[in-house]
Amino acid sequence: MPSPVPLPTSHVPDAEARLALAESLLACDAARPCAEAVVEWLVRHTQAGVAACLVREETGDRLMCLAARGLSEAQCDALEWEPDGGGHPLAEVLAHAAPRYFPAARAPLPALGNCFAVPLGRAGVPAVGLLLIPASGTALPPEVAWVAAHMGPTLTRLLPAGRRLDAGDGLLRRIIDAVADPVLLTDLDGRPRIANARAEALLVAGTDASEGRRRAVELNRRVFSTALASGASGGASGTRRREVPLVDPAEGMDLLFELISTPVHAPDGHEVMVSVLRNVTDLGRATQALGESYRRLRATEREARSERHRLDRVLDSVADPIILSDPSGGTVMLNGPAEKLFALPLDGGKAAQRRVRSNVATFSSFLANLVDGGAAPRWRGQLSLADPATGATIPVEAVASKVLGDHGELTGIVTLFHDRTEALEKARLLERVKEVSSQLEARVQVATAELAEQNEKLRRQAIQLEQASAAKSQFLANMSHEFRTPLNAILGYTNMLLQGVSGELSPPQKRNLTRIDSNGRHLLEVINEILDITRIEAGRMPLHLSDFGIPELLQEVVAELDPIIARSKLAVSTELGARLPPVHSDRQKVKQIVLNLLSNALKFTHEGSVTVLAEYVTATSTLAISVQDTGIGIDPAYQEKIFEDFQQVDSSPTRAYGGTGLGLSICRRLATMLGGRVTLQSVPGQGSTFTLHFPRRARRA
Ligand code: ADP
C-alpha cells in the first residue's frame, strides 16, 4: 500500500502548504493515500494533534476509519459503526452534508474532546465520508473548511474503489492481499477500483513515487487497459485470457502476465471487470527456452538426418560390405554390398535364407571377440561367408573398429569386409608358379649338368677328332706322296712304252697302254686334289703374294686348256673390263681357281659358248672373274651342295662325266684364303656362271 504523501515538516505559509496538498490530492488515484495525506496535513497545519477521516462503505452504509492520526487502533475501531436506523450524530452530519460542532460531552469519541465533523463530498451527491478534528472554538477553522472542500470531490471520485479499498483493513482486504497474484477490479476502461497489494505494485503510483516508477506504472496501465479492451472473446462465462507484457516498476524488469478477466455486475448495476494477473514470466522464458531448444533440436536432427543420408550414400558407394553395429552387437546399419550378404532376401529361397543366417551367425561370433576383447580398439579376422545367391564360399577379411564417444565410452562398432577370393587365387597361383619354377630349376640343373657332361664329352671328342684329323691329313699327305712316286714311275714307263722305247707296239697293246696312262693320270689328279685339300686343312698351303695382271693370267689359263678347247666345238672367248688394275694376291691360287672353273665349263657344255669375263668393282675394290657357259646347267637343289667335298650332281657309277667332286670344294677353300668367295648362277638346260670375287689387295692371314 502506498505510503502517505510526505508533507514538509517545517512551518510553511498556508498558501504553499495548500498548494502542496492540492497537488498531492490531484496525484492520488486511491482513497486511502488521499485520506492519509489530508489527515497528515491537518495534524501538521492546525496544531490539532488528532485527526481522522471516515468514509461510508458502499454496501451497508457502514462508516470506516480510512486514516487517522493521534488515535489508537482501538479508538479508530470505536469510531466505526453500523447504521442502526439513524440517530448517530455522525450519520446526521452525513445526511445533512454540513459541518457540525460537537461539544466534548457529545463527541463521537471522548478522546477528541470538542470537535468538528466535516462532511466530504461533492455538490449534488451524498457525502461519502467526513473529517473529524478537535475544535478550539465553535467556528470551523478555514484551513479545515478548505481541505474538506478540496478533498470532498477527490474522495467522491476515488471512493467507488476507495470504499472497497477501505475494506483492505478488513477481512476482504486481507484475503485479496493474501493472493499471490495481482488481483484488481476495474471499470470497463481499465481504471482500477480495487487492487490488492501486488496489483498496486504494478498499476498504482503514490504521490511520492519516483519519476521512473510513475512512468512504469503509466505504461503498465496503458498496456493493461488496451489488453483488457481487446483480445479474444471470452468463453461462456465471459472470462478472457491473454498475455500482457508489463514492467516491474520497482526493478524495471520485463514481466509477462496472463490476464484472466471476467466481467461482473457491481451492486450499483455498473459492469466492472475482475482481473487476475498470473505471472508467467518464468513460464514464458521457460517456454521460450524450450522453443529455442526445440528449434535447436530440430536443426540438429535435420543436420543429423542429412549427415546420415550423406553417410548412407558414401557407404553405399563403397564396394566392400560395411556394417555399423551398436555396442551390444545389434545391427544399426548395412550398406548395399553388406545387405546382399547379411539381410534376409525378401524373394530368396530357403537356401538363400539359410546362408544369410549362417553369415549373420559367423559375423556375430566374430564381433563378440571385439566386444569381449577389452581395450583393443580394433579386431581383425578371416571369415568364411557364403554367397546367398549361389552358395559359393567367399573368404573375407573383416576389420571391426570401435567407435568411442567423447568420454571414451563405446558407442558403436564399424566392420569392413574385404573379399579375399582374388588375393587367395593370386596367392595360390603364385605358389603354383613357385612350385613349377622350382621344378623347372631342378630340371634345368639336371639338364645343365647333362649338358656340361656332353660338352666335356664333345670337347674330348673334338680333341680326339682334331688329333684324328691331323693324323688323317698327315696320313693322306704321306700317302699321297707315297702314291705319287710310284704312280709317276708307272706313268713314265707307260709313256716310254707308248713312245716305242721297247719296240713297236701292236694296236691292242697301244690301246691298253693308253688306258693305263689315262687312268694313271686321273689317279694322279685325284691324289693331287686330295693332297691340296689336306694341305689346306693342315694349314700347310701358305699364301704367296705378288703383283700381277689379270689379262696375262687369263691368257695363260686359256693357253693351257687350248688342246681341250680345240677338241670341243665351243666358241671360247675372253672379255676384259675397261680398266683392270694390277692386283696384289696369290697368282698361283687365282690361276688354279679359274683353270678349274673353265675346265668344268668346257666339260659340262656340249654346244654354244664359254666366255671368261674379268672386271674391277671400284666400289668394293674387288675383282670379279666369271666363267659363263651355255651348258647343262645345275638344278637349284644342288647349287650349294656341289661346293662340298666329293659332291657331284650325278654321282652314279654310270655317270656321263668324270671327275672327283673335289674341284669346286678346293676352289671355295682357295678363294677364302684370298679373302674372297665363289658364287654361282645357273639355270638347268641353259647354262651356268661361276664367279670368283677377290680383293685387289690380299691381306696376309
Ligand atoms: P668334278 O668336276 O671333278 O666332278 P667339281 O667339284 O669340279 O668336280 O664339280 C662338281 C660337280 O659340279 C660336277 O660333277 C658337276 O656335276 C657340277 N658342275 C661343275 N661345273 C659345272 C658346269 N660348268 N656346268 C654344269 N655342271 C657343273
JSON list of C-alpha atoms and ligand atoms in Angstrom, two decimals, residues 525 529 596-597 600-605 629 631-634 642 644 647-650 657-665 688 690, ligand 1:
[
{"chain": "A", "resi": 525, "resn": "GLU", "atom": "CA", "xyz": [94.76, -85.80, -110.49]},
{"chain": "A", "resi": 529, "resn": "GLU", "atom": "CA", "xyz": [93.46, -82.71, -105.29]},
{"chain": "A", "resi": 596, "resn": "ASN", "atom": "CA", "xyz": [89.18, -75.35, -112.57]},
{"chain": "A", "resi": 597, "resn": "LEU", "atom": "CA", "xyz": [86.08, -73.27, -113.40]},
{"chain": "A", "resi": 600, "resn": "ASN", "atom": "CA", "xyz": [84.21, -77.58, -115.71]},
{"chain": "A", "resi": 601, "resn": "ALA", "atom": "CA", "xyz": [82.57, -75.19, -118.21]},
{"chain": "A", "resi": 602, "resn": "LEU", "atom": "CA", "xyz": [84.23, -76.97, -121.11]},
{"chain": "A", "resi": 603, "resn": "LYS", "atom": "CA", "xyz": [83.30, -80.37, -119.57]},
{"chain": "A", "resi": 604, "resn": "PHE", "atom": "CA", "xyz": [79.60, -79.64, -118.99]},
{"chain": "A", "resi": 605, "resn": "THR", "atom": "CA", "xyz": [78.91, -77.65, -122.21]},
{"chain": "A", "resi": 629, "resn": "ASP", "atom": "CA", "xyz": [78.75, -71.28, -120.26]},
{"chain": "A", "resi": 631, "resn": "GLY", "atom": "CA", "xyz": [75.94, -75.94, -120.82]},
{"chain": "A", "resi": 632, "resn": "ILE", "atom": "CA", "xyz": [73.66, -78.31, -118.99]},
{"chain": "A", "resi": 633, "resn": "GLY", "atom": "CA", "xyz": [73.12, -76.05, -116.02]},
{"chain": "A", "resi": 634, "resn": "ILE", "atom": "CA", "xyz": [72.65, -77.13, -112.40]},
{"chain": "A", "resi": 642, "resn": "ILE", "atom": "CA", "xyz": [78.38, -79.13, -105.28]},
{"chain": "A", "resi": 644, "resn": "GLU", "atom": "CA", "xyz": [81.17, -79.72, -100.66]},
{"chain": "A", "resi": 647, "resn": "GLN", "atom": "CA", "xyz": [79.76, -83.85, -104.22]},
{"chain": "A", "resi": 648, "resn": "GLN", "atom": "CA", "xyz": [78.57, -84.15, -107.82]},
{"chain": "A", "resi": 649, "resn": "VAL", "atom": "CA", "xyz": [75.15, -83.65, -109.40]},
{"chain": "A", "resi": 650, "resn": "ASP", "atom": "CA", "xyz": [75.43, -87.09, -110.91]},
{"chain": "A", "resi": 657, "resn": "TYR", "atom": "CA", "xyz": [81.05, -87.03, -116.65]},
{"chain": "A", "resi": 658, "resn": "GLY", "atom": "CA", "xyz": [84.26, -87.92, -114.95]},
{"chain": "A", "resi": 659, "resn": "GLY", "atom": "CA", "xyz": [85.75, -86.03, -112.07]},
{"chain": "A", "resi": 660, "resn": "THR", "atom": "CA", "xyz": [86.41, -86.34, -108.37]},
{"chain": "A", "resi": 661, "resn": "GLY", "atom": "CA", "xyz": [83.90, -83.91, -106.94]},
{"chain": "A", "resi": 662, "resn": "LEU", "atom": "CA", "xyz": [86.75, -82.06, -105.19]},
{"chain": "A", "resi": 663, "resn": "GLY", "atom": "CA", "xyz": [87.41, -79.21, -107.70]},
{"chain": "A", "resi": 664, "resn": "LEU", "atom": "CA", "xyz": [84.77, -76.71, -106.53]},
{"chain": "A", "resi": 665, "resn": "SER", "atom": "CA", "xyz": [85.49, -77.61, -102.90]},
{"chain": "A", "resi": 688, "resn": "SER", "atom": "CA", "xyz": [75.89, -71.67, -115.57]},
{"chain": "A", "resi": 690, "resn": "PHE", "atom": "CA", "xyz": [80.65, -69.29, -111.73]},
{"chain": "B", "resi": 1, "resn": "ADP", "atom": "P1", "xyz": [84.23, -82.75, -110.89]},
{"chain": "B", "resi": 1, "resn": "ADP", "atom": "O1", "xyz": [84.09, -81.77, -111.93]},
{"chain": "B", "resi": 1, "resn": "ADP", "atom": "O2", "xyz": [85.58, -83.27, -110.74]},
{"chain": "B", "resi": 1, "resn": "ADP", "atom": "O3", "xyz": [83.17, -83.72, -110.70]},
{"chain": "B", "resi": 1, "resn": "ADP", "atom": "P2", "xyz": [83.80, -80.42, -109.34]},
{"chain": "B", "resi": 1, "resn": "ADP", "atom": "O4", "xyz": [83.91, -80.16, -107.90]},
{"chain": "B", "resi": 1, "resn": "ADP", "atom": "O5", "xyz": [84.65, -79.58, -110.15]},
{"chain": "B", "resi": 1, "resn": "ADP", "atom": "O6", "xyz": [84.10, -81.95, -109.53]},
{"chain": "B", "resi": 1, "resn": "ADP", "atom": "O7", "xyz": [82.38, -80.33, -109.79]},
{"chain": "B", "resi": 1, "resn": "ADP", "atom": "C1", "xyz": [81.36, -80.90, -109.03]},
{"chain": "B", "resi": 1, "resn": "ADP", "atom": "C2", "xyz": [80.14, -81.09, -109.85]},
{"chain": "B", "resi": 1, "resn": "ADP", "atom": "O8", "xyz": [79.57, -79.85, -110.21]},
{"chain": "B", "resi": 1, "resn": "ADP", "atom": "C3", "xyz": [80.32, -81.69, -111.11]},
{"chain": "B", "resi": 1, "resn": "ADP", "atom": "O9", "xyz": [80.39, -83.13, -111.00]},
{"chain": "B", "resi": 1, "resn": "ADP", "atom": "C4", "xyz": [79.13, -81.24, -111.90]},
{"chain": "B", "resi": 1, "resn": "ADP", "atom": "O10", "xyz": [78.07, -82.08, -111.62]},
{"chain": "B", "resi": 1, "resn": "ADP", "atom": "C5", "xyz": [78.90, -79.89, -111.43]},
{"chain": "B", "resi": 1, "resn": "ADP", "atom": "N1", "xyz": [79.49, -78.85, -112.29]},
{"chain": "B", "resi": 1, "resn": "ADP", "atom": "C6", "xyz": [80.60, -78.16, -112.06]},
{"chain": "B", "resi": 1, "resn": "ADP", "atom": "N2", "xyz": [80.78, -77.22, -113.06]},
{"chain": "B", "resi": 1, "resn": "ADP", "atom": "C7", "xyz": [79.70, -77.29, -113.87]},
{"chain": "B", "resi": 1, "resn": "ADP", "atom": "C8", "xyz": [79.29, -76.61, -115.05]},
{"chain": "B", "resi": 1, "resn": "ADP", "atom": "N3", "xyz": [80.00, -75.61, -115.58]},
{"chain": "B", "resi": 1, "resn": "ADP", "atom": "N4", "xyz": [78.14, -76.98, -115.64]},
{"chain": "B", "resi": 1, "resn": "ADP", "atom": "C9", "xyz": [77.39, -77.99, -115.11]},
{"chain": "B", "resi": 1, "resn": "ADP", "atom": "N5", "xyz": [77.72, -78.67, -114.00]},
{"chain": "B", "resi": 1, "resn": "ADP", "atom": "C10", "xyz": [78.87, -78.33, -113.39]}
]
